[in-house]
mmCIF file of C-alpha atoms in Angstrom:
data_model
loop_
_atom_site.group_PDB
_atom_site.id
_atom_site.type_symbol
_atom_site.label_atom_id
_atom_site.label_comp_id
_atom_site.label_asym_id
_atom_site.label_seq_id
_atom_site.Cartn_x
_atom_site.Cartn_y
_atom_site.Cartn_z
ATOM 1 C CA MET F 1 -76.990 -100.690 99.026
ATOM 2 C CA SER F 2 -72.959 -99.683 98.726
ATOM 3 C CA ALA F 3 -72.117 -97.045 101.395
ATOM 4 C CA PRO F 4 -72.205 -93.459 99.799
ATOM 5 C CA LEU F 5 -68.964 -92.388 98.094
ATOM 6 C CA ARG F 6 -67.384 -89.754 100.010
ATOM 7 C CA LEU F 7 -66.732 -86.414 98.240
ATOM 8 C CA ALA F 8 -64.309 -83.787 99.023
ATOM 9 C CA ILE F 9 -65.682 -80.316 97.353
ATOM 10 C CA LEU F 10 -62.713 -77.635 96.725
ATOM 11 C CA GLY F 11 -64.304 -74.479 95.966
ATOM 12 C CA THR F 12 -67.449 -72.415 97.415
ATOM 13 C CA GLY F 13 -68.021 -70.233 94.701
ATOM 14 C CA ARG F 14 -71.063 -70.363 92.211
ATOM 15 C CA MET F 15 -70.019 -73.538 90.557
ATOM 16 C CA GLY F 16 -68.965 -75.110 94.176
ATOM 17 C CA ARG F 17 -72.169 -74.314 95.343
ATOM 18 C CA ILE F 18 -74.150 -75.883 92.441
ATOM 19 C CA ARG F 19 -71.779 -78.912 92.569
ATOM 20 C CA ALA F 20 -72.928 -79.304 96.350
ATOM 21 C CA GLN F 21 -76.537 -78.967 95.846
ATOM 22 C CA HIS F 22 -76.474 -81.821 93.510
ATOM 23 C CA ILE F 23 -73.875 -83.972 95.409
ATOM 24 C CA PHE F 24 -76.106 -83.454 98.373
ATOM 25 C CA ALA F 25 -79.507 -84.608 96.451
ATOM 26 C CA SER F 26 -77.914 -87.943 95.068
ATOM 27 C CA PRO F 27 -77.987 -91.027 97.264
ATOM 28 C CA ARG F 28 -74.858 -92.228 95.701
ATOM 29 C CA PHE F 29 -72.487 -89.491 97.685
ATOM 30 C CA GLU F 30 -72.025 -87.991 100.729
ATOM 31 C CA ILE F 31 -70.124 -84.541 101.207
ATOM 32 C CA ALA F 32 -66.877 -85.831 103.226
ATOM 33 C CA CYS F 33 -65.664 -82.051 103.214
ATOM 34 C CA VAL F 34 -65.913 -78.453 102.101
ATOM 35 C CA ILE F 35 -62.434 -76.877 101.390
ATOM 36 C CA ASP F 36 -61.808 -73.034 100.556
ATOM 37 C CA VAL F 37 -58.953 -70.834 100.918
ATOM 38 C CA ASN F 38 -61.787 -68.486 102.902
ATOM 39 C CA LEU F 39 -62.426 -70.684 105.752
ATOM 40 C CA GLN F 40 -65.718 -68.595 106.881
ATOM 41 C CA ALA F 41 -66.904 -69.765 103.245
ATOM 42 C CA ALA F 42 -66.097 -73.121 103.791
ATOM 43 C CA GLN F 43 -67.916 -72.857 107.081
ATOM 44 C CA SER F 44 -70.946 -71.559 105.606
ATOM 45 C CA LEU F 45 -71.270 -73.959 102.640
ATOM 46 C CA ALA F 46 -70.575 -76.778 104.960
ATOM 47 C CA SER F 47 -73.433 -75.695 107.485
ATOM 48 C CA GLU F 48 -76.108 -75.455 104.594
ATOM 49 C CA PHE F 49 -75.459 -78.831 103.686
ATOM 50 C CA ARG F 50 -74.994 -80.285 107.245
ATOM 51 C CA VAL F 51 -71.132 -80.982 106.530
ATOM 52 C CA LYS F 52 -69.239 -81.194 109.825
ATOM 53 C CA ASN F 53 -65.777 -80.933 108.169
ATOM 54 C CA PHE F 54 -64.491 -77.980 106.658
ATOM 55 C CA SER F 55 -60.997 -76.616 106.217
ATOM 56 C CA THR F 56 -58.592 -74.304 103.818
ATOM 57 C CA THR F 57 -56.639 -77.738 103.008
ATOM 58 C CA LEU F 58 -57.630 -81.052 101.645
ATOM 59 C CA SER F 59 -54.916 -82.779 103.801
ATOM 60 C CA ASP F 60 -57.075 -82.640 106.805
ATOM 61 C CA PHE F 61 -59.646 -85.440 105.650
ATOM 62 C CA ASP F 62 -59.917 -88.643 104.155
ATOM 63 C CA TYR F 63 -62.172 -88.978 101.087
ATOM 64 C CA ASP F 64 -63.011 -91.006 98.068
ATOM 65 C CA GLY F 65 -63.132 -88.250 95.184
ATOM 66 C CA LEU F 66 -62.527 -84.717 94.732
ATOM 67 C CA VAL F 67 -64.646 -82.324 92.929
ATOM 68 C CA VAL F 68 -62.523 -78.965 91.923
ATOM 69 C CA SER F 69 -64.537 -75.636 91.219
ATOM 70 C CA THR F 70 -61.995 -73.460 91.962
ATOM 71 C CA PRO F 71 -60.565 -70.650 89.332
ATOM 72 C CA THR F 72 -58.623 -72.355 86.568
ATOM 73 C CA PHE F 73 -54.949 -71.181 87.701
ATOM 74 C CA THR F 74 -55.500 -73.507 90.822
ATOM 75 C CA HIS F 75 -56.332 -76.469 88.919
ATOM 76 C CA ILE F 76 -52.696 -78.117 88.883
ATOM 77 C CA SER F 77 -52.227 -77.441 92.742
ATOM 78 C CA ALA F 78 -55.408 -78.910 93.671
ATOM 79 C CA ILE F 79 -54.438 -82.116 91.542
ATOM 80 C CA GLU F 80 -50.974 -81.817 93.318
ATOM 81 C CA ASP F 81 -52.475 -81.344 96.610
ATOM 82 C CA CYS F 82 -54.903 -84.350 96.236
ATOM 83 C CA ARG F 83 -54.705 -87.969 97.476
ATOM 84 C CA ASP F 84 -53.323 -90.474 95.446
ATOM 85 C CA SER F 85 -55.355 -92.499 93.249
ATOM 86 C CA VAL F 86 -58.529 -90.533 93.890
ATOM 87 C CA PRO F 87 -60.712 -89.508 90.862
ATOM 88 C CA ILE F 88 -60.932 -85.792 90.431
ATOM 89 C CA PHE F 89 -63.493 -84.029 88.932
ATOM 90 C CA LEU F 90 -62.701 -80.522 87.292
ATOM 91 C CA GLU F 91 -64.700 -77.782 85.672
ATOM 92 C CA LYS F 92 -63.525 -76.655 82.212
ATOM 93 C CA PRO F 93 -60.912 -75.957 81.267
ATOM 94 C CA ILE F 94 -58.298 -78.162 82.999
ATOM 95 C CA ALA F 95 -55.761 -75.614 82.875
ATOM 96 C CA GLU F 96 -55.154 -72.267 80.846
ATOM 97 C CA ASP F 97 -53.085 -73.547 77.667
ATOM 98 C CA ALA F 98 -52.430 -76.913 76.132
ATOM 99 C CA GLU F 99 -48.950 -77.277 77.995
ATOM 100 C CA GLY F 100 -50.691 -76.537 81.340
ATOM 101 C CA ILE F 101 -53.451 -79.350 80.378
ATOM 102 C CA ARG F 102 -50.732 -81.775 79.763
ATOM 103 C CA ARG F 103 -48.976 -81.249 82.879
ATOM 104 C CA ALA F 104 -52.338 -81.750 84.254
ATOM 105 C CA PHE F 105 -52.923 -85.121 82.964
ATOM 106 C CA GLU F 106 -49.099 -86.111 83.379
ATOM 107 C CA ILE F 107 -49.332 -85.160 87.235
ATOM 108 C CA ALA F 108 -52.567 -87.283 87.886
ATOM 109 C CA GLY F 109 -51.311 -89.847 85.948
ATOM 110 C CA LYS F 110 -48.430 -90.417 88.126
ATOM 111 C CA LYS F 111 -50.321 -90.052 91.403
ATOM 112 C CA GLY F 112 -52.937 -92.488 89.792
ATOM 113 C CA ASN F 113 -55.553 -89.886 89.891
ATOM 114 C CA LYS F 114 -58.258 -89.822 87.135
ATOM 115 C CA LEU F 115 -59.021 -86.808 85.775
ATOM 116 C CA CYS F 116 -62.762 -85.828 84.944
ATOM 117 C CA CYS F 117 -63.292 -82.579 82.864
ATOM 118 C CA GLY F 118 -66.724 -81.362 82.934
ATOM 119 C CA PHE F 119 -68.278 -80.547 79.719
ATOM 120 C CA GLN F 120 -71.769 -80.839 80.712
ATOM 121 C CA ARG F 121 -73.771 -80.680 77.375
ATOM 122 C CA ARG F 122 -72.282 -84.475 76.969
ATOM 123 C CA PHE F 123 -75.013 -85.177 79.896
ATOM 124 C CA ASP F 124 -78.010 -83.299 78.997
ATOM 125 C CA ASP F 125 -80.813 -85.124 77.727
ATOM 126 C CA THR F 126 -81.630 -82.906 74.448
ATOM 127 C CA TYR F 127 -78.134 -82.449 73.731
ATOM 128 C CA VAL F 128 -77.536 -86.213 74.011
ATOM 129 C CA ALA F 129 -80.546 -86.695 71.858
ATOM 130 C CA GLY F 130 -79.500 -84.403 69.029
ATOM 131 C CA SER F 131 -76.080 -86.051 69.091
ATOM 132 C CA ALA F 132 -77.781 -89.430 68.822
ATOM 133 C CA LYS F 133 -79.454 -88.784 65.781
ATOM 134 C CA VAL F 134 -76.592 -87.207 64.052
ATOM 135 C CA LYS F 135 -74.419 -90.224 64.937
ATOM 136 C CA ASN F 136 -76.922 -92.679 63.712
ATOM 137 C CA GLY F 137 -76.807 -90.977 60.133
ATOM 138 C CA GLU F 138 -80.306 -89.979 60.207
ATOM 139 C CA ILE F 139 -79.518 -86.475 58.880
ATOM 140 C CA GLY F 140 -76.996 -87.902 56.268
ATOM 141 C CA LYS F 141 -73.602 -86.001 55.911
ATOM 142 C CA VAL F 142 -73.632 -83.026 58.187
ATOM 143 C CA VAL F 143 -72.367 -80.313 55.836
ATOM 144 C CA ASN F 144 -73.219 -77.327 58.563
ATOM 145 C CA CYS F 145 -73.779 -76.516 62.122
ATOM 146 C CA ASN F 146 -74.914 -73.447 63.652
ATOM 147 C CA VAL F 147 -74.872 -72.740 67.377
ATOM 148 C CA ILE F 148 -76.281 -69.672 69.254
ATOM 149 C CA PHE F 149 -75.095 -68.909 72.830
ATOM 150 C CA GLY F 150 -76.628 -65.908 74.216
ATOM 151 C CA ASP F 151 -75.873 -65.468 77.958
ATOM 152 C CA HIS F 152 -78.117 -64.237 80.674
ATOM 153 C CA PRO F 153 -78.248 -62.404 82.728
ATOM 154 C CA CYS F 154 -75.417 -59.841 81.272
ATOM 155 C CA PRO F 155 -72.481 -59.362 83.681
ATOM 156 C CA SER F 156 -71.814 -55.946 84.676
ATOM 157 C CA ILE F 157 -69.575 -53.600 82.782
ATOM 158 C CA GLU F 158 -66.901 -53.560 85.571
ATOM 159 C CA PHE F 159 -66.905 -57.294 85.103
ATOM 160 C CA LEU F 160 -66.477 -57.296 81.546
ATOM 161 C CA LYS F 161 -63.768 -54.795 81.402
ATOM 162 C CA GLU F 162 -61.934 -56.810 83.954
ATOM 163 C CA GLY F 163 -63.276 -60.131 82.954
ATOM 164 C CA GLY F 164 -62.026 -63.038 80.710
ATOM 165 C CA ASP F 165 -61.970 -63.742 77.171
ATOM 166 C CA ILE F 166 -65.421 -63.981 75.112
ATOM 167 C CA PHE F 167 -63.836 -67.162 73.150
ATOM 168 C CA MET F 168 -62.532 -68.784 75.957
ATOM 169 C CA ASP F 169 -65.449 -68.275 78.206
ATOM 170 C CA LEU F 170 -68.456 -68.773 76.319
ATOM 171 C CA ALA F 171 -67.247 -71.186 73.211
ATOM 172 C CA PRO F 172 -65.616 -74.294 74.796
ATOM 173 C CA HIS F 173 -68.768 -76.331 75.897
ATOM 174 C CA ASP F 174 -70.363 -76.092 72.328
ATOM 175 C CA ILE F 175 -67.036 -76.852 70.555
ATOM 176 C CA ASP F 176 -66.761 -80.032 72.491
ATOM 177 C CA TYR F 177 -70.308 -80.895 71.828
ATOM 178 C CA VAL F 178 -70.151 -80.219 68.256
ATOM 179 C CA LEU F 179 -66.760 -82.035 67.653
ATOM 180 C CA ASN F 180 -67.819 -84.993 69.659
ATOM 181 C CA THR F 181 -71.282 -85.365 67.857
ATOM 182 C CA LEU F 182 -69.106 -85.304 64.480
ATOM 183 C CA ASP F 183 -66.352 -87.173 65.420
ATOM 184 C CA ASP F 184 -64.305 -84.602 63.833
ATOM 185 C CA LYS F 185 -61.764 -82.036 64.652
ATOM 186 C CA ILE F 186 -61.222 -78.025 63.632
ATOM 187 C CA LYS F 187 -59.049 -77.358 60.835
ATOM 188 C CA ASN F 188 -59.140 -73.621 61.231
ATOM 189 C CA VAL F 189 -60.989 -70.628 62.394
ATOM 190 C CA TYR F 190 -61.743 -67.122 61.583
ATOM 191 C CA ALA F 191 -63.106 -64.918 64.426
ATOM 192 C CA THR F 192 -64.830 -61.517 64.409
ATOM 193 C CA GLY F 193 -66.776 -59.428 67.210
ATOM 194 C CA CYS F 194 -67.800 -56.339 68.332
ATOM 195 C CA SER F 195 -68.848 -54.171 71.494
ATOM 196 C CA SER F 196 -72.506 -53.158 72.379
ATOM 197 C CA ASP F 197 -71.268 -50.380 74.670
ATOM 198 C CA PRO F 198 -69.135 -47.383 74.230
ATOM 199 C CA VAL F 199 -67.508 -47.963 77.397
ATOM 200 C CA LEU F 200 -66.610 -51.783 76.543
ATOM 201 C CA LYS F 201 -65.565 -50.236 72.895
ATOM 202 C CA GLU F 202 -62.997 -47.905 74.371
ATOM 203 C CA ALA F 203 -61.627 -50.538 77.083
ATOM 204 C CA GLY F 204 -61.099 -52.917 73.662
ATOM 205 C CA VAL F 205 -63.518 -55.694 75.136
ATOM 206 C CA ILE F 206 -65.950 -57.269 72.739
ATOM 207 C CA ASP F 207 -69.110 -58.865 74.327
ATOM 208 C CA ASN F 208 -70.387 -60.135 70.906
ATOM 209 C CA ALA F 209 -68.420 -62.525 68.762
ATOM 210 C CA THR F 210 -68.715 -65.217 65.752
ATOM 211 C CA ILE F 211 -66.421 -67.753 65.063
ATOM 212 C CA ILE F 212 -66.386 -69.660 61.422
ATOM 213 C CA CYS F 213 -64.729 -73.222 61.641
ATOM 214 C CA GLU F 214 -63.859 -75.453 59.118
ATOM 215 C CA THR F 215 -63.658 -79.094 60.176
ATOM 216 C CA VAL F 216 -61.001 -81.536 58.828
ATOM 217 C CA LYS F 217 -63.749 -83.773 57.463
ATOM 218 C CA GLY F 218 -65.115 -80.817 55.520
ATOM 219 C CA SER F 219 -67.961 -79.593 57.600
ATOM 220 C CA THR F 220 -68.558 -75.824 58.570
ATOM 221 C CA VAL F 221 -68.965 -74.909 62.227
ATOM 222 C CA ASN F 222 -70.555 -71.386 63.120
ATOM 223 C CA ILE F 223 -70.607 -70.118 66.677
ATOM 224 C CA THR F 224 -72.382 -66.976 67.450
ATOM 225 C CA MET F 225 -72.242 -65.876 71.064
ATOM 226 C CA SER F 226 -73.430 -62.841 73.012
ATOM 227 C CA ARG F 227 -72.660 -61.438 76.528
ATOM 228 C CA SER F 228 -76.525 -60.815 76.713
ATOM 229 C CA ALA F 229 -79.643 -62.071 75.954
ATOM 230 C CA GLU F 230 -82.603 -59.978 77.249
ATOM 231 C CA TYR F 231 -85.107 -62.639 77.067
ATOM 232 C CA GLY F 232 -83.117 -65.259 78.880
ATOM 233 C CA TYR F 233 -80.432 -67.958 78.564
ATOM 234 C CA ASP F 234 -80.598 -68.583 74.954
ATOM 235 C CA GLN F 235 -78.498 -72.141 73.978
ATOM 236 C CA ARG F 236 -79.468 -73.443 70.384
ATOM 237 C CA CYS F 237 -77.366 -75.957 68.014
ATOM 238 C CA GLU F 238 -78.733 -76.862 64.728
ATOM 239 C CA PHE F 239 -77.017 -79.740 62.470
ATOM 240 C CA PHE F 240 -78.007 -79.589 58.804
ATOM 241 C CA GLY F 241 -77.587 -82.467 56.541
ATOM 242 C CA THR F 242 -77.737 -84.077 52.951
ATOM 243 C CA LYS F 243 -80.837 -86.104 54.271
ATOM 244 C CA GLY F 244 -82.380 -83.561 57.146
ATOM 245 C CA SER F 245 -81.449 -81.474 60.207
ATOM 246 C CA VAL F 246 -81.571 -81.698 63.781
ATOM 247 C CA GLN F 247 -82.275 -78.962 66.103
ATOM 248 C CA VAL F 248 -81.413 -78.720 69.828
ATOM 249 C CA GLY F 249 -83.586 -75.903 71.144
ATOM 250 C CA ASN F 250 -84.343 -74.045 74.239
ATOM 251 C CA TYR F 251 -86.012 -74.280 77.334
ATOM 252 C CA PRO F 252 -88.728 -71.617 78.598
ATOM 253 C CA LYS F 253 -88.821 -70.488 82.065
ATOM 254 C CA HIS F 254 -92.540 -72.018 82.165
ATOM 255 C CA HIS F 255 -94.565 -73.958 79.504
ATOM 256 C CA ALA F 256 -97.600 -71.767 79.841
ATOM 257 C CA VAL F 257 -98.907 -70.304 76.354
ATOM 258 C CA LEU F 258 -101.341 -67.511 75.928
ATOM 259 C CA SER F 259 -103.578 -67.433 72.662
ATOM 260 C CA ASN F 260 -106.147 -64.668 71.774
ATOM 261 C CA SER F 261 -106.630 -62.098 69.564
ATOM 262 C CA SER F 262 -103.343 -60.391 70.037
ATOM 263 C CA GLY F 263 -101.618 -63.540 69.122
ATOM 264 C CA VAL F 264 -99.667 -66.429 70.665
ATOM 265 C CA THR F 265 -97.197 -65.798 73.388
ATOM 266 C CA GLY F 266 -95.036 -67.663 75.970
ATOM 267 C CA SER F 267 -92.544 -67.054 78.665
ATOM 268 C CA VAL F 268 -89.072 -65.799 78.517
ATOM 269 C CA LEU F 269 -86.271 -68.498 78.459
ATOM 270 C CA ALA F 270 -84.850 -70.125 81.429
ATOM 271 C CA HIS F 271 -83.003 -67.667 83.488
ATOM 272 C CA SER F 272 -79.340 -68.788 83.164
ATOM 273 C CA PHE F 273 -76.982 -71.874 83.298
ATOM 274 C CA PRO F 274 -78.311 -73.297 86.349
ATOM 275 C CA GLN F 275 -81.783 -73.657 85.465
ATOM 276 C CA ARG F 276 -80.838 -74.740 82.009
ATOM 277 C CA PHE F 277 -78.849 -77.436 82.580
ATOM 278 C CA GLY F 278 -79.561 -78.599 86.374
ATOM 279 C CA GLN F 279 -80.500 -81.915 84.876
ATOM 280 C CA ALA F 280 -76.947 -82.201 83.293
ATOM 281 C CA PHE F 281 -75.088 -81.362 86.173
ATOM 282 C CA ALA F 282 -76.734 -83.798 87.909
ATOM 283 C CA LYS F 283 -76.088 -86.378 85.609
ATOM 284 C CA GLU F 284 -72.336 -85.425 85.373
ATOM 285 C CA MET F 285 -72.101 -86.187 88.939
ATOM 286 C CA ASP F 286 -73.818 -89.386 88.330
ATOM 287 C CA GLY F 287 -71.308 -90.238 85.734
ATOM 288 C CA PHE F 288 -68.413 -89.397 87.974
ATOM 289 C CA ALA F 289 -69.969 -91.746 90.525
ATOM 290 C CA ASP F 290 -69.958 -94.670 87.741
ATOM 291 C CA VAL F 291 -65.950 -93.754 87.383
ATOM 292 C CA MET F 292 -65.393 -93.598 91.324
ATOM 293 C CA GLU F 293 -66.932 -97.329 91.128
ATOM 294 C CA GLY F 294 -64.845 -98.540 88.209
ATOM 295 C CA LYS F 295 -67.824 -98.975 86.159
ATOM 296 C CA LYS F 296 -66.826 -96.851 83.223
ATOM 297 C CA GLU F 297 -63.868 -94.597 81.941
ATOM 298 C CA TRP F 298 -64.600 -90.447 81.736
ATOM 299 C CA GLU F 299 -65.400 -90.202 78.168
ATOM 300 C CA VAL F 300 -63.784 -86.554 77.929
ATOM 301 C CA THR F 301 -60.013 -87.232 77.153
ATOM 302 C CA GLN F 302 -56.927 -85.312 77.605
ATOM 303 C CA GLU F 303 -56.998 -84.670 73.603
ATOM 304 C CA ASP F 304 -60.229 -83.477 73.639
ATOM 305 C CA CYS F 305 -59.442 -80.856 76.495
ATOM 306 C CA ILE F 306 -56.425 -79.981 74.451
ATOM 307 C CA HIS F 307 -58.193 -79.452 71.261
ATOM 308 C CA VAL F 308 -61.203 -77.262 72.624
ATOM 309 C CA GLN F 309 -58.540 -74.961 74.230
ATOM 310 C CA ASN F 310 -56.585 -74.714 71.209
ATOM 311 C CA VAL F 311 -59.787 -73.947 69.291
ATOM 312 C CA ALA F 312 -60.919 -71.268 71.489
ATOM 313 C CA GLY F 313 -57.687 -69.564 71.596
ATOM 314 C CA ALA F 314 -56.885 -69.861 67.794
ATOM 315 C CA ALA F 315 -60.345 -67.755 67.977
ATOM 316 C CA GLY F 316 -58.838 -65.037 70.026
ATOM 317 C CA VAL F 317 -55.836 -64.886 67.950
ATOM 318 C CA SER F 318 -58.007 -64.534 64.776
ATOM 319 C CA TYR F 319 -59.828 -61.686 66.137
ATOM 320 C CA LYS F 320 -56.821 -59.798 67.109
ATOM 321 C CA GLU F 321 -54.960 -60.193 63.714
ATOM 322 C CA GLY F 322 -57.917 -60.262 61.463
ATOM 323 C CA ARG F 323 -56.990 -63.628 59.701
ATOM 324 C CA ARG F 324 -58.041 -67.192 59.801
ATOM 325 C CA VAL F 325 -55.728 -69.459 62.033
ATOM 326 C CA ASP F 326 -55.196 -72.924 61.816
ATOM 327 C CA VAL F 327 -55.608 -75.196 64.754
#
């Protein structure tokens, strides 16, 4: 058996911790070092996973690959600071706009770093199975796709008032998954939304939104998003075709079902994305190991990253201007 691949983890926030858990659990990896601008946070995560090396800078250590789980605006500097010829895994998005994504890939290309953007639905067993049925032609020509994204738990009002764009935050994973499944691109979008709380409405923040998309090949894609699904993390996708349909369903918190004279009841849905996509996160890291070992290329391309970012950005423009926007 070959020696484990040594990974540097950059960022100790929620996603950095999730990545560390899956890296630590994999026999293909060892955590070489933990890096964060907050030295105490780096030390804490390193101690949790029995890692000796921690710092505020990447230059202090040697490593075979880098996993970046820091805010988007730091990604380009992380690529610049990374050792040459080392594969880099980054959370989506690579950068804040199309120009930044191009620059990131250009810098990485000059340094010999392969960039691997994380779109976890491509690695989730249920989403992959649904995609395969569409790609195999089992439902004929896809004419419509409907996506539901209900987040859980709901962020605080304070976070939402200060927080990000619902179109950029919630839509990209599903945009990537649908377009990869359809082998298609988005032609134009129309977006609308509303505020469920008067405080958000006064602040001009929407926490519910719908994007209606027309693809280049003529399908319609509808993406409905909410910051709060009270019953758990609601993630659904359905492809409707000329010969049938494929549904990607939800994961319950547990599978116990009660049947009695009052009816048939089950559990709420999985709590949030770490529970729903745990298998996908693990498989994503396994795919990154394959890239590091030269066994395959990462399937998410620069063009994919740019197009997803452009679609989400166009949705934001559409909502603000109340019109259909070409992508």
